[in-house]
Short mmCIF file of C-alpha atoms in Angstrom, two decimals:
data_model
loop_
_atom_site.label_atom_id
_atom_site.label_comp_id
_atom_site.label_asym_id
_atom_site.label_seq_id
_atom_site.Cartn_x
_atom_site.Cartn_y
_atom_site.Cartn_z
CA MET A 1 1.77 -0.70 29.07
CA GLY A 2 4.68 -0.32 31.59
CA TRP A 3 7.61 2.02 31.87
CA GLU A 4 10.76 2.72 33.74
CA THR A 5 11.75 6.33 33.00
CA PRO A 6 14.09 9.18 34.40
CA LEU A 7 10.49 10.77 35.11
CA GLY A 8 9.16 7.91 37.09
CA ASP A 9 7.70 4.61 36.30
CA ASP A 10 3.68 5.27 36.73
CA ILE A 11 2.11 5.92 33.38
CA ALA A 12 -0.02 8.36 34.26
CA THR A 13 2.02 10.39 36.44
CA VAL A 14 5.20 10.34 33.91
CA TRP A 15 2.56 11.35 31.22
CA GLN A 16 1.71 14.46 32.95
CA ALA A 17 4.92 15.33 33.56
CA LEU A 18 5.73 15.26 29.93
CA LEU A 19 2.68 17.47 29.29
CA ASP A 20 4.09 20.08 32.02
CA GLY A 21 7.62 20.13 30.15
CA ALA A 22 9.32 18.62 32.83
CA SER A 23 12.77 16.76 31.74
CA GLY A 24 14.78 14.00 33.59
CA ILE A 25 17.99 15.32 32.23
CA THR A 26 20.09 16.30 35.05
CA PHE A 27 24.05 16.40 36.15
CA VAL A 28 25.49 13.07 36.31
CA PRO A 29 28.98 12.69 36.93
CA CYS A 30 31.12 10.73 34.71
CA PRO A 31 34.61 9.53 35.90
CA VAL A 32 36.39 10.43 32.46
CA LYS A 33 36.02 13.38 30.65
CA ILE A 34 33.22 13.81 28.23
CA ARG A 35 31.36 16.78 26.50
CA ASN A 36 28.60 17.09 28.96
CA GLU A 37 27.99 15.42 32.11
CA ARG A 38 24.06 15.82 31.59
CA ALA A 39 22.10 12.78 31.32
CA ALA A 40 18.93 11.30 32.04
CA PRO A 41 19.36 8.23 34.53
CA VAL A 42 16.53 6.44 36.24
CA SER A 43 17.47 7.72 39.80
CA SER A 44 15.64 5.29 41.76
CA LEU A 45 18.20 2.51 40.61
CA ALA A 46 21.12 4.67 40.75
CA ASN A 47 22.85 2.25 43.31
CA LEU A 48 22.92 -0.56 41.22
CA GLY A 49 25.68 -1.60 38.48
CA PRO A 50 24.71 -1.39 35.01
CA ARG A 51 24.14 -5.22 34.65
CA GLU A 52 21.64 -5.34 37.61
CA ARG A 53 20.10 -2.18 36.55
CA PHE A 54 19.66 -3.01 33.24
CA THR A 55 17.91 -6.09 34.12
CA GLU A 56 15.96 -4.60 36.93
CA MET A 57 14.66 -1.89 34.71
CA VAL A 58 13.35 -4.47 32.07
CA ARG A 59 11.75 -7.02 35.28
CA ARG A 60 10.01 -4.10 36.63
CA ALA A 61 8.49 -2.38 33.48
CA VAL A 62 7.60 -6.01 32.57
CA GLY A 63 5.80 -6.55 35.79
CA ARG A 64 4.10 -3.22 35.69
CA ALA A 65 2.86 -3.39 32.18
CA LEU A 66 1.35 -7.21 33.38
CA LEU A 67 0.02 -5.27 36.30
CA ASN A 68 -1.62 -2.66 34.21
CA ALA A 69 -3.06 -5.04 31.78
CA GLU A 70 -4.44 -6.81 34.98
CA LEU A 71 -2.75 -10.11 34.03
CA ARG A 72 -1.45 -11.09 37.58
CA GLY A 73 -1.75 -14.79 38.19
CA SER A 74 -2.59 -16.15 34.87
CA PHE A 75 1.04 -17.15 33.83
CA GLY A 76 2.56 -20.44 33.62
CA SER A 77 -0.40 -22.45 33.13
CA GLY A 78 0.45 -22.90 29.38
CA GLU A 79 -3.03 -21.54 28.83
CA VAL A 80 -1.99 -18.37 27.10
CA ARG A 81 1.16 -18.93 24.73
CA THR A 82 2.98 -15.74 25.44
CA ALA A 83 6.38 -14.49 23.96
CA LEU A 84 8.49 -11.72 25.69
CA VAL A 85 10.27 -9.60 22.88
CA ILE A 86 12.74 -7.32 24.02
CA GLY A 87 15.18 -5.10 22.10
CA THR A 88 18.03 -3.25 23.43
CA SER A 89 21.34 -1.67 21.81
CA HIS A 90 24.13 -2.99 24.06
CA GLY A 91 22.76 -3.30 27.43
CA ALA A 92 25.28 -3.64 29.90
CA ARG A 93 27.58 -5.74 27.67
CA LEU A 94 30.06 -2.37 26.78
CA ASP A 95 30.86 -1.88 30.64
CA ASP A 96 30.11 -5.13 32.87
CA PRO A 97 32.41 -7.85 32.73
CA ILE A 98 29.86 -10.67 33.60
CA SER A 99 27.54 -9.56 30.86
CA ILE A 100 30.17 -9.93 28.23
CA ALA A 101 30.90 -13.39 29.51
CA GLU A 102 27.51 -14.30 29.16
CA PRO A 103 25.21 -15.20 26.21
CA PRO A 104 23.75 -11.76 24.97
CA ASP A 105 20.34 -13.03 25.59
CA ALA A 106 20.99 -14.10 29.00
CA TRP A 107 19.32 -10.99 30.66
CA LEU A 108 16.05 -11.69 29.31
CA ARG A 109 15.97 -15.66 29.95
CA GLY A 110 15.80 -15.36 33.76
CA ILE A 111 12.78 -12.72 33.51
CA ALA A 112 11.04 -14.80 30.88
CA ALA A 113 11.21 -17.87 33.11
CA ASP A 114 9.82 -16.17 36.08
CA TYR A 115 6.26 -15.95 33.81
CA ASP A 116 7.10 -19.00 31.55
CA PHE A 117 6.89 -16.84 28.71
CA LEU A 118 9.06 -17.68 25.45
CA PRO A 119 11.90 -15.21 25.35
CA ILE A 120 13.23 -13.54 22.36
CA ALA A 121 15.80 -10.89 22.38
CA LEU A 122 16.95 -8.40 19.39
CA SER A 123 19.02 -5.64 18.62
CA THR A 124 18.85 -2.88 15.78
CA ALA A 125 20.53 -0.13 17.73
CA CYS A 126 18.19 2.73 18.65
CA SER A 127 15.48 0.89 16.51
CA SER A 128 15.62 -1.93 19.11
CA GLY A 129 12.34 -0.95 21.17
CA ALA A 130 10.08 -0.31 17.98
CA ASP A 131 11.38 -3.41 16.23
CA ALA A 132 10.47 -5.58 19.33
CA ILE A 133 6.76 -4.00 18.97
CA LEU A 134 7.10 -4.76 15.37
CA VAL A 135 8.15 -8.35 15.84
CA GLY A 136 5.39 -8.61 18.45
CA ALA A 137 2.81 -7.64 16.24
CA ALA A 138 4.21 -10.13 13.52
CA LEU A 139 3.67 -13.07 15.99
CA ILE A 140 0.18 -11.82 17.18
CA ARG A 141 -0.97 -11.77 13.59
CA SER A 142 0.71 -15.12 12.77
CA GLY A 143 -2.00 -16.40 15.34
CA LEU A 144 1.05 -18.71 16.90
CA PHE A 145 0.97 -16.40 19.96
CA GLU A 146 -2.10 -15.01 22.03
CA ARG A 147 -0.05 -12.87 23.81
CA VAL A 148 3.29 -10.58 23.25
CA VAL A 149 4.89 -8.72 25.83
CA CYS A 150 7.19 -6.64 24.07
CA GLY A 151 9.26 -3.41 24.37
CA GLY A 152 13.01 -2.27 24.89
CA ALA A 153 15.25 -1.30 27.51
CA ASP A 154 18.88 0.15 27.57
CA VAL A 155 21.13 1.44 30.43
CA LEU A 156 23.25 4.52 30.87
CA THR A 157 26.93 3.57 31.18
CA HIS A 158 30.24 5.36 31.36
CA ALA A 159 31.20 3.60 28.35
CA LYS A 160 28.48 4.71 26.14
CA ARG A 161 28.71 8.34 27.34
CA LYS A 162 32.17 8.35 26.17
CA ALA A 163 31.72 6.72 22.84
CA HIS A 164 29.01 9.51 21.83
CA SER A 165 31.10 12.13 23.24
CA THR A 166 34.22 10.93 21.17
CA LEU A 167 31.74 10.55 18.12
CA GLY A 168 30.75 13.77 18.43
CA THR A 169 26.98 13.08 18.68
CA MET A 170 26.77 14.36 22.40
CA ALA A 171 25.12 17.84 22.80
CA THR A 172 27.55 20.55 24.48
CA SER A 173 24.36 22.10 26.45
CA GLU A 174 20.61 20.73 25.81
CA LEU A 175 19.24 18.36 23.69
CA ARG A 176 17.01 20.42 21.03
CA SER A 177 15.23 18.21 18.87
CA PHE A 178 14.47 19.62 15.42
CA ASP A 179 15.84 22.93 16.74
CA VAL A 180 17.96 25.31 14.63
CA ASN A 181 20.31 25.37 17.53
CA ARG A 182 20.48 21.54 18.09
CA ASP A 183 24.15 20.56 18.36
CA GLY A 184 23.59 16.68 19.59
CA THR A 185 21.72 14.33 21.93
CA LEU A 186 22.15 13.64 25.51
CA LEU A 187 21.90 9.72 26.60
CA GLY A 188 19.05 8.51 29.02
CA GLU A 189 18.07 4.97 30.01
CA GLY A 190 14.94 3.24 30.71
CA ALA A 191 12.46 0.54 29.48
CA GLY A 192 9.21 0.46 27.87
CA ILE A 193 6.64 -2.38 27.85
CA VAL A 194 3.41 -3.10 25.86
CA VAL A 195 1.06 -5.98 26.12
CA LEU A 196 -0.35 -7.08 22.61
CA GLU A 197 -3.24 -9.10 22.15
CA PRO A 198 -5.62 -10.16 19.19
CA GLU A 199 -8.13 -7.53 18.83
CA CYS A 200 -10.78 -10.55 18.79
CA HIS A 201 -9.63 -11.46 22.24
CA LEU A 202 -10.04 -8.09 23.95
CA HIS A 203 -12.71 -6.76 25.81
CA PRO A 204 -13.49 -3.34 24.33
CA SER A 205 -13.06 -1.39 27.31
CA SER A 206 -9.46 -2.83 28.07
CA ALA A 207 -7.72 -1.89 24.81
CA LEU A 208 -5.44 1.47 25.17
CA GLY A 209 -4.76 1.24 21.56
CA PHE A 210 -3.94 -0.68 18.33
CA VAL A 211 -0.68 -1.35 16.64
CA LEU A 212 -2.28 -0.97 12.91
CA GLY A 213 1.06 -1.28 10.87
CA CYS A 214 4.69 -1.76 10.96
CA GLY A 215 7.30 -0.84 8.56
CA ALA A 216 11.27 -0.93 8.42
CA ALA A 217 13.96 -0.23 6.14
CA ASN A 218 17.59 0.01 6.00
CA ASP A 219 19.48 3.21 5.09
CA ALA A 220 22.38 1.16 3.34
CA ALA A 221 24.56 4.17 4.20
CA GLY A 222 26.97 2.77 6.85
CA LEU A 223 27.23 2.13 10.61
CA THR A 224 26.82 5.50 11.93
CA ALA A 225 25.79 7.81 8.71
CA PRO A 226 22.01 8.10 7.73
CA ASP A 227 20.92 8.19 4.53
CA ARG A 228 21.29 11.83 3.17
CA HIS A 229 18.22 11.77 1.24
CA GLY A 230 15.96 9.87 4.07
CA ARG A 231 15.23 6.95 1.80
CA GLY A 232 15.31 4.60 4.75
CA VAL A 233 13.05 6.95 6.80
CA LYS A 234 10.69 7.50 3.93
CA LEU A 235 10.55 3.68 3.05
CA ALA A 236 9.82 2.65 6.62
CA VAL A 237 7.43 5.03 7.17
CA ARG A 238 5.42 4.15 3.71
CA ARG A 239 5.84 0.42 4.67
CA ALA A 240 3.74 1.15 7.89
CA LEU A 241 1.15 3.10 6.06
CA THR A 242 0.74 0.33 3.45
CA ASP A 243 0.67 -2.19 6.17
CA ALA A 244 -1.96 0.02 8.04
CA ASN A 245 -3.89 0.43 4.84
CA LEU A 246 -3.83 3.90 5.65
CA ASP A 247 -2.63 7.03 3.72
CA ALA A 248 -0.20 9.74 5.05
CA GLN A 249 -3.09 12.23 5.28
CA ASP A 250 -4.64 9.86 7.81
CA ILE A 251 -2.15 10.63 10.39
CA ASP A 252 -2.94 12.91 13.03
CA ILE A 253 0.57 13.03 15.02
CA VAL A 254 4.16 11.79 14.66
CA ASN A 255 6.46 11.24 17.52
CA GLY A 256 9.95 11.69 15.54
CA HIS A 257 12.89 10.35 16.50
CA GLY A 258 14.37 13.60 17.21
CA SER A 259 17.77 12.99 18.42
CA GLY A 260 19.11 16.38 18.53
CA THR A 261 21.93 15.71 16.30
CA PRO A 262 22.87 17.94 13.40
CA THR A 263 22.29 15.46 10.72
CA ASN A 264 19.81 13.29 11.85
CA ASP A 265 17.16 16.01 12.64
CA VAL A 266 17.33 17.69 9.13
CA ILE A 267 17.08 14.44 7.43
CA GLU A 268 14.21 13.38 9.37
CA ALA A 269 12.38 16.35 9.10
CA ALA A 270 12.79 16.59 5.26
CA ALA A 271 11.45 13.10 5.03
CA TYR A 272 8.33 13.95 6.78
CA ALA A 273 8.18 16.96 4.63
CA ASP A 274 7.91 14.68 1.77
CA ILE A 275 5.78 12.37 3.08
CA PHE A 276 3.14 14.58 4.30
CA GLN A 277 2.70 17.12 1.53
CA THR A 278 -1.16 17.92 2.14
CA LYS A 279 -2.06 17.34 5.55
CA LYS A 280 0.39 18.22 8.44
CA PRO A 281 0.16 16.18 11.32
CA ILE A 282 1.69 17.78 14.47
CA LEU A 283 5.43 16.52 15.18
CA PHE A 284 6.56 15.92 18.63
CA ALA A 285 9.43 14.22 20.48
CA THR A 286 10.33 13.00 24.16
CA LYS A 287 14.13 12.97 24.15
CA GLY A 288 14.20 16.29 25.59
CA ALA A 289 12.47 14.83 28.41
CA PHE A 290 13.64 11.25 28.65
CA GLY A 291 16.99 11.71 26.97
CA HIS A 292 18.27 9.35 24.42
CA SER A 293 17.43 6.12 25.84
CA LEU A 294 18.79 3.91 22.95
CA GLY A 295 17.37 0.64 22.68
CA ALA A 296 14.40 1.79 24.86
CA THR A 297 13.60 4.90 23.01
CA GLY A 298 11.31 3.17 20.37
CA ALA A 299 9.15 1.82 23.28
CA LEU A 300 9.06 4.91 25.43
CA GLU A 301 7.85 6.92 22.51
CA ALA A 302 5.19 4.06 21.16
CA ILE A 303 3.70 4.47 24.67
CA SER A 304 3.91 8.18 24.47
CA VAL A 305 1.83 8.14 20.98
CA ILE A 306 -0.75 5.74 22.63
CA GLN A 307 -1.21 7.87 25.39
CA ALA A 308 -1.47 11.05 23.23
CA LEU A 309 -4.09 9.33 21.18
CA ARG A 310 -6.00 8.24 24.63
CA ASP A 311 -5.64 11.67 26.33
CA ARG A 312 -6.03 13.80 22.99
CA LYS A 313 -3.21 16.14 24.30
CA ILE A 314 0.54 16.24 23.11
CA PRO A 315 3.53 17.03 25.51
CA PRO A 316 5.83 20.27 24.19
CA ILE A 317 9.04 19.37 22.88
CA VAL A 318 11.60 20.12 25.94
CA GLY A 319 14.40 21.93 24.63
CA THR A 320 13.26 23.36 21.49
CA SER A 321 12.29 26.81 20.83
CA CYS A 322 13.32 27.75 17.10
CA ARG A 323 12.19 25.10 14.66
CA LEU A 324 14.28 23.90 11.91
CA PRO A 325 13.34 25.52 8.47
CA GLU A 326 13.43 21.91 6.97
CA CYS A 327 10.61 21.05 9.62
CA THR A 328 7.22 21.92 7.83
CA LEU A 329 5.18 19.89 10.37
CA PRO A 330 3.72 21.98 13.36
CA LEU A 331 5.29 21.50 16.45
CA PRO A 332 2.98 21.52 19.79
CA GLU A 333 2.97 24.16 22.22
CA ALA A 334 2.47 23.57 25.89
CA GLY A 335 -0.86 22.44 26.52
CA CYS A 336 -1.60 21.19 22.92
CA GLN A 337 -5.03 19.54 22.40
CA ILE A 338 -5.72 17.31 19.61
CA GLN A 339 -9.49 16.51 19.55
CA GLY A 340 -10.54 14.02 16.81
CA ALA A 341 -7.03 12.67 16.72
CA ARG A 342 -7.32 8.95 15.59
CA PHE A 343 -3.70 7.72 14.05
CA GLY A 344 -0.28 8.36 15.19
CA LEU A 345 3.13 7.35 13.87
CA SER A 346 6.21 6.81 15.68
CA THR A 347 9.36 6.54 13.88
CA THR A 348 12.80 5.39 15.14
CA ILE A 349 16.24 5.81 13.70
CA GLY A 350 19.21 3.58 14.71
CA PHE A 351 22.85 3.33 14.05
CA GLY A 352 23.46 0.72 11.30
CA GLY A 353 20.79 2.17 9.13
CA PHE A 354 17.87 0.44 10.98
CA ASN A 355 14.79 2.55 10.39
CA THR A 356 11.58 1.58 11.89
CA ALA A 357 7.71 3.20 11.93
CA ILE A 358 4.63 1.99 13.45
CA VAL A 359 1.33 3.11 12.89
CA PHE A 360 -1.16 3.19 16.08
CA GLY A 361 -4.82 3.56 16.37
CA GLY A 362 -6.63 5.08 19.15
CA THR A 363 -9.54 3.33 20.69
CA GLU A 364 -11.73 5.19 18.59
CA ALA A 365 -10.11 4.88 15.36
CA MET B 1 4.47 -25.39 15.95
CA SER B 2 6.18 -25.18 12.62
CA ILE B 3 6.43 -23.16 9.47
CA ASN B 4 5.63 -24.84 6.11
CA LEU B 5 8.56 -23.80 4.12
CA LEU B 6 7.08 -25.36 0.96
CA PRO B 7 7.35 -24.67 -1.72
CA THR B 8 11.10 -24.43 -1.19
CA GLU B 9 14.30 -25.79 -2.79
CA ARG B 10 15.85 -27.37 0.05
CA ALA B 11 19.06 -27.57 -1.28
CA ALA B 12 21.49 -27.77 1.20
CA ILE B 13 24.85 -26.92 -0.55
CA HIS B 14 27.77 -27.03 1.56
CA HIS B 15 30.24 -24.46 0.26
CA GLU B 16 33.25 -26.06 2.20
CA GLY B 17 36.37 -24.11 2.81
CA VAL B 18 35.31 -20.98 1.23
CA GLU B 19 37.89 -18.58 1.94
CA CYS B 20 36.77 -14.98 1.70
CA GLY B 21 37.91 -12.81 4.45
CA GLU B 22 37.94 -13.17 8.21
CA THR B 23 35.01 -11.20 9.39
CA LEU B 24 31.48 -12.28 9.89
CA ALA B 25 30.39 -9.27 7.33
CA ASP B 26 32.41 -10.68 4.66
CA GLN B 27 31.07 -14.08 5.04
CA LEU B 28 27.71 -12.93 5.15
CA ARG B 29 28.11 -10.61 2.07
CA TYR B 30 29.47 -13.75 0.28
CA ALA B 31 26.77 -16.00 1.07
CA ILE B 32 24.04 -13.55 0.20
CA THR B 33 25.64 -12.54 -2.79
CA ALA B 34 25.84 -16.22 -3.99
CA THR B 35 22.33 -17.14 -2.82
CA LEU B 36 20.99 -13.87 -4.67
CA GLY B 37 23.50 -13.88 -7.56
CA PRO B 38 21.42 -16.72 -9.82
CA LEU B 39 17.99 -15.06 -9.30
CA ASN B 40 16.59 -14.21 -12.51
CA PRO B 41 15.15 -11.49 -12.62
CA GLN B 42 17.30 -9.97 -10.28
CA PRO B 43 15.27 -8.16 -7.27
CA ASP B 44 15.25 -4.47 -6.79
CA VAL B 45 17.71 -3.97 -3.89
CA GLN B 46 15.40 -1.51 -2.47
CA GLU B 47 13.18 -4.59 -1.76
CA VAL B 48 15.51 -6.95 -0.46
CA GLY B 49 15.38 -7.16 3.35
CA ALA B 50 17.37 -9.47 5.52
CA ILE B 51 17.22 -10.84 9.25
CA CYS B 52 20.23 -12.24 11.01
CA PHE B 53 20.09 -14.67 14.03
CA GLY B 54 22.38 -17.25 15.95
CA ASP B 55 24.95 -17.67 18.33
CA VAL B 56 27.40 -15.38 17.00
CA GLN B 57 27.35 -11.74 18.28
CA PRO B 58 30.32 -8.97 18.19
CA THR B 59 31.50 -10.24 21.68
CA ALA B 60 35.22 -9.37 20.68
CA ALA B 61 34.56 -5.94 19.58
CA ALA B 62 32.25 -5.34 22.81
CA LYS B 63 35.09 -6.51 24.96
CA LYS B 64 37.68 -4.42 23.41
CA VAL B 65 35.33 -1.18 24.29
CA GLN B 66 35.05 -2.62 27.67
CA GLU B 67 38.84 -3.36 28.26
CA THR B 68 40.04 -0.05 26.39
CA PHE B 69 37.64 1.85 28.42
CA ALA B 70 38.92 0.06 31.66
CA GLU B 71 42.74 0.52 30.97
CA LYS B 72 42.79 3.92 29.16
CA ALA B 73 39.52 5.65 29.84
CA ARG B 74 38.98 5.70 26.08
CA VAL B 75 36.76 4.32 23.78
CA SER B 76 37.48 3.84 19.96
CA PRO B 77 34.39 5.13 18.02
CA ILE B 78 35.13 2.39 15.32
CA ASP B 79 34.97 -0.40 18.09
CA PHE B 80 32.10 1.07 19.49
CA VAL B 81 30.26 0.91 16.27
CA ASN B 82 31.60 -2.36 15.43
CA ALA B 83 30.29 -3.60 18.67
CA ASN B 84 26.60 -3.22 17.89
CA PRO B 85 25.09 -6.37 17.17
CA GLY B 86 24.00 -5.44 14.02
CA ALA B 87 26.94 -4.20 12.55
CA SER B 88 27.84 -6.84 10.19
CA LEU B 89 24.43 -6.88 8.56
CA SER B 90 24.60 -3.07 8.37
CA ILE B 91 28.00 -3.18 6.46
CA VAL B 92 26.27 -5.84 4.17
CA CYS B 93 23.47 -3.69 3.37
CA THR B 94 25.43 -0.74 2.63
CA GLU B 95 27.79 -2.78 0.23
CA LEU B 96 24.97 -4.42 -1.49
CA GLN B 97 22.59 -1.55 -0.99
CA LEU B 98 19.64 -3.50 0.36
CA ARG B 99 17.01 -1.10 1.54
CA GLY B 100 14.39 -3.65 2.84
CA PRO B 101 13.41 -4.40 6.37
CA THR B 102 16.25 -5.59 8.56
CA LEU B 103 16.51 -7.35 11.74
CA HIS B 104 19.23 -8.82 14.09
CA PHE B 105 18.46 -11.16 16.87
CA LEU B 106 20.41 -11.82 19.86
CA MET B 107 20.10 -15.36 20.19
CA GLY B 108 19.35 -18.60 17.78
CA GLY B 109 17.10 -21.61 18.32
CA ASP B 110 14.04 -22.93 16.82
CA ALA B 111 11.78 -20.05 18.17
CA VAL B 112 13.81 -17.60 16.76
CA ARG B 113 14.06 -19.22 13.44
CA GLU B 114 10.56 -19.65 13.43
CA THR B 115 9.84 -15.93 14.16
CA ALA B 116 12.59 -14.97 11.49
CA LEU B 117 10.59 -16.85 9.04
CA ILE B 118 7.15 -15.30 10.11
CA LEU B 119 8.59 -11.91 9.92
CA ALA B 120 10.02 -12.80 6.43
CA PHE B 121 6.59 -14.32 5.07
CA ARG B 122 4.89 -11.29 6.35
CA TRP B 123 7.37 -8.65 4.72
CA THR B 124 6.96 -10.42 1.35
CA THR B 125 3.19 -10.76 1.60
CA GLU B 126 2.58 -7.40 2.53
CA GLU B 127 4.96 -6.27 -0.08
CA SER B 128 7.63 -4.54 2.05
CA ALA B 129 10.03 -6.60 0.27
CA GLU B 130 10.28 -8.79 -2.37
CA VAL B 131 13.14 -11.17 -1.23
CA VAL B 132 14.08 -11.61 2.41
CA VAL B 133 17.47 -13.24 3.13
CA VAL B 134 16.92 -15.26 6.63
CA ALA B 135 20.59 -15.91 8.07
CA GLU B 136 21.37 -18.25 10.61
CA ILE B 137 24.49 -18.13 11.85
CA THR B 138 26.03 -20.84 14.02
CA MET B 139 29.27 -22.53 14.95
CA VAL B 140 29.75 -26.16 13.84
CA ASN B 141 32.89 -27.88 15.18
CA GLY B 142 34.91 -24.74 15.47
CA ARG B 143 33.73 -23.56 11.84
CA ARG B 144 31.17 -20.97 11.11
CA ALA B 145 28.18 -21.87 9.00
CA LEU B 146 25.89 -19.86 7.58
CA ASP B 147 22.53 -21.25 6.65
CA ILE B 148 20.66 -18.93 3.84
CA THR B 149 16.91 -19.19 3.55
CA LEU B 150 15.93 -16.83 0.72
CA VAL B 151 12.00 -16.07 1.12
CA ARG B 152 10.71 -14.84 -1.85
CA ARG B 153 7.36 -13.07 -3.12
CA ARG B 154 7.15 -14.83 -6.13
CA GLY B 155 9.09 -18.19 -7.16
CA HIS B 156 10.37 -21.05 -4.87
CA ASN B 157 12.20 -20.24 -1.66
CA ILE B 158 15.42 -21.44 -1.72
CA ARG B 159 17.99 -22.56 0.85
CA GLU B 160 21.64 -22.94 1.05
CA VAL B 161 24.15 -23.70 3.70
CA PHE B 162 27.68 -22.25 3.42
CA ILE B 163 30.41 -23.46 6.03
CA TYR B 164 33.74 -21.30 6.34
CA GLY B 165 37.15 -22.07 7.64
#
């Protein structure tokens, strides 16, 4: 696994920062008037323009994921058929004149060529990162690829911030996932990459976790509005559970989308209340720490779930102090331990009604 | 590497000159409706998924966002959401109430076509969907072509090609 986040780029260091309740959200000037100038940038790349920053985040996260998987030097030989599946919402296309003139997958082709990987680019708004993992898992299961490097990436830009400010989805103060006082989201940027391989190819000690099941569903409710009854979220989760051959009561932890918008969080919380009626898994969210990184968020959250299952700890939800009444799942306190947890769920919800859920298993699952 | 599409009725029916609106969403909706329509029994819309891919992306909408922001320091929310690559698919799902799994790829070509079919077969096999519409969008001599494959849990798969303009 590898990531570029507003809290850094080393898996262990960033994970500890999450456990410590740190946040990468800070003051980021915007040349036009917006509701809130707070956002979560990857500060090490602040001197680059949107197109270069976006591509560099993907390149770095892919490189780090391969390094962490100890896969250096094994590319280009054609021995291991590998796909590079990356999702993004807009990337740099809303702000950068060169990006808009290029094919929409141009940013990925150069990176894939460096490794002799087959590039596949997709976009399902804020579910893009999770959908890339869904596609990666399907390609592995098909037997056509022995390895898939997959995840999501997105870049913080002025036009996106202005758009969310105008849409009214931007918070006036803090991002408060599943909180009574939430009033919107704050944007971030980053990239998250995981390396998938068939279980039969893995050395038992090298696996960090398992993708057990994936599910998706469309809300069929419009370009921005979620389904008021949460049908899309519930369908996606239930399809993922079916694919994993698990029941809701098997899930120990849930990483929610938790965008912090008034509508999304109440619908998502109510959906979980309906799905998890007997055993209540712990619900956590990382957007208070990473900001809402749009196309990257599903991948960053997938890595967070795998880390939680490995470390048996769950980070607190930054910015949240008073839980929504519709939220029946327990939220983690600082220092939350999850001894014995085996299965985790990550859910993402995107504009256009794209809902995706992935069930992960820990190495002792 | 290839996917065996059989059993498939590979009826490449060219609906030449169909005029049903100017937007991709209109054309996509027409093609999906025309292909799903003859199925008997009709699938439950909650179990109809869709995958779009090809070389047609909402570049005009994205360009409009970029230009308006550069010139007027504003972004139209409508332009912003329409610039989402999956906007057309989302509109069609909303109009037809399709709640199956949906995906939008940012590219075309053999590898993506194969990936889309792998997903469609997987979704129908694992019972996430009864039918998955796989829509390949290309431009042929300046005209938009929609190559629609219905991957079905039961019965033959169906393929039709729609050419607009």
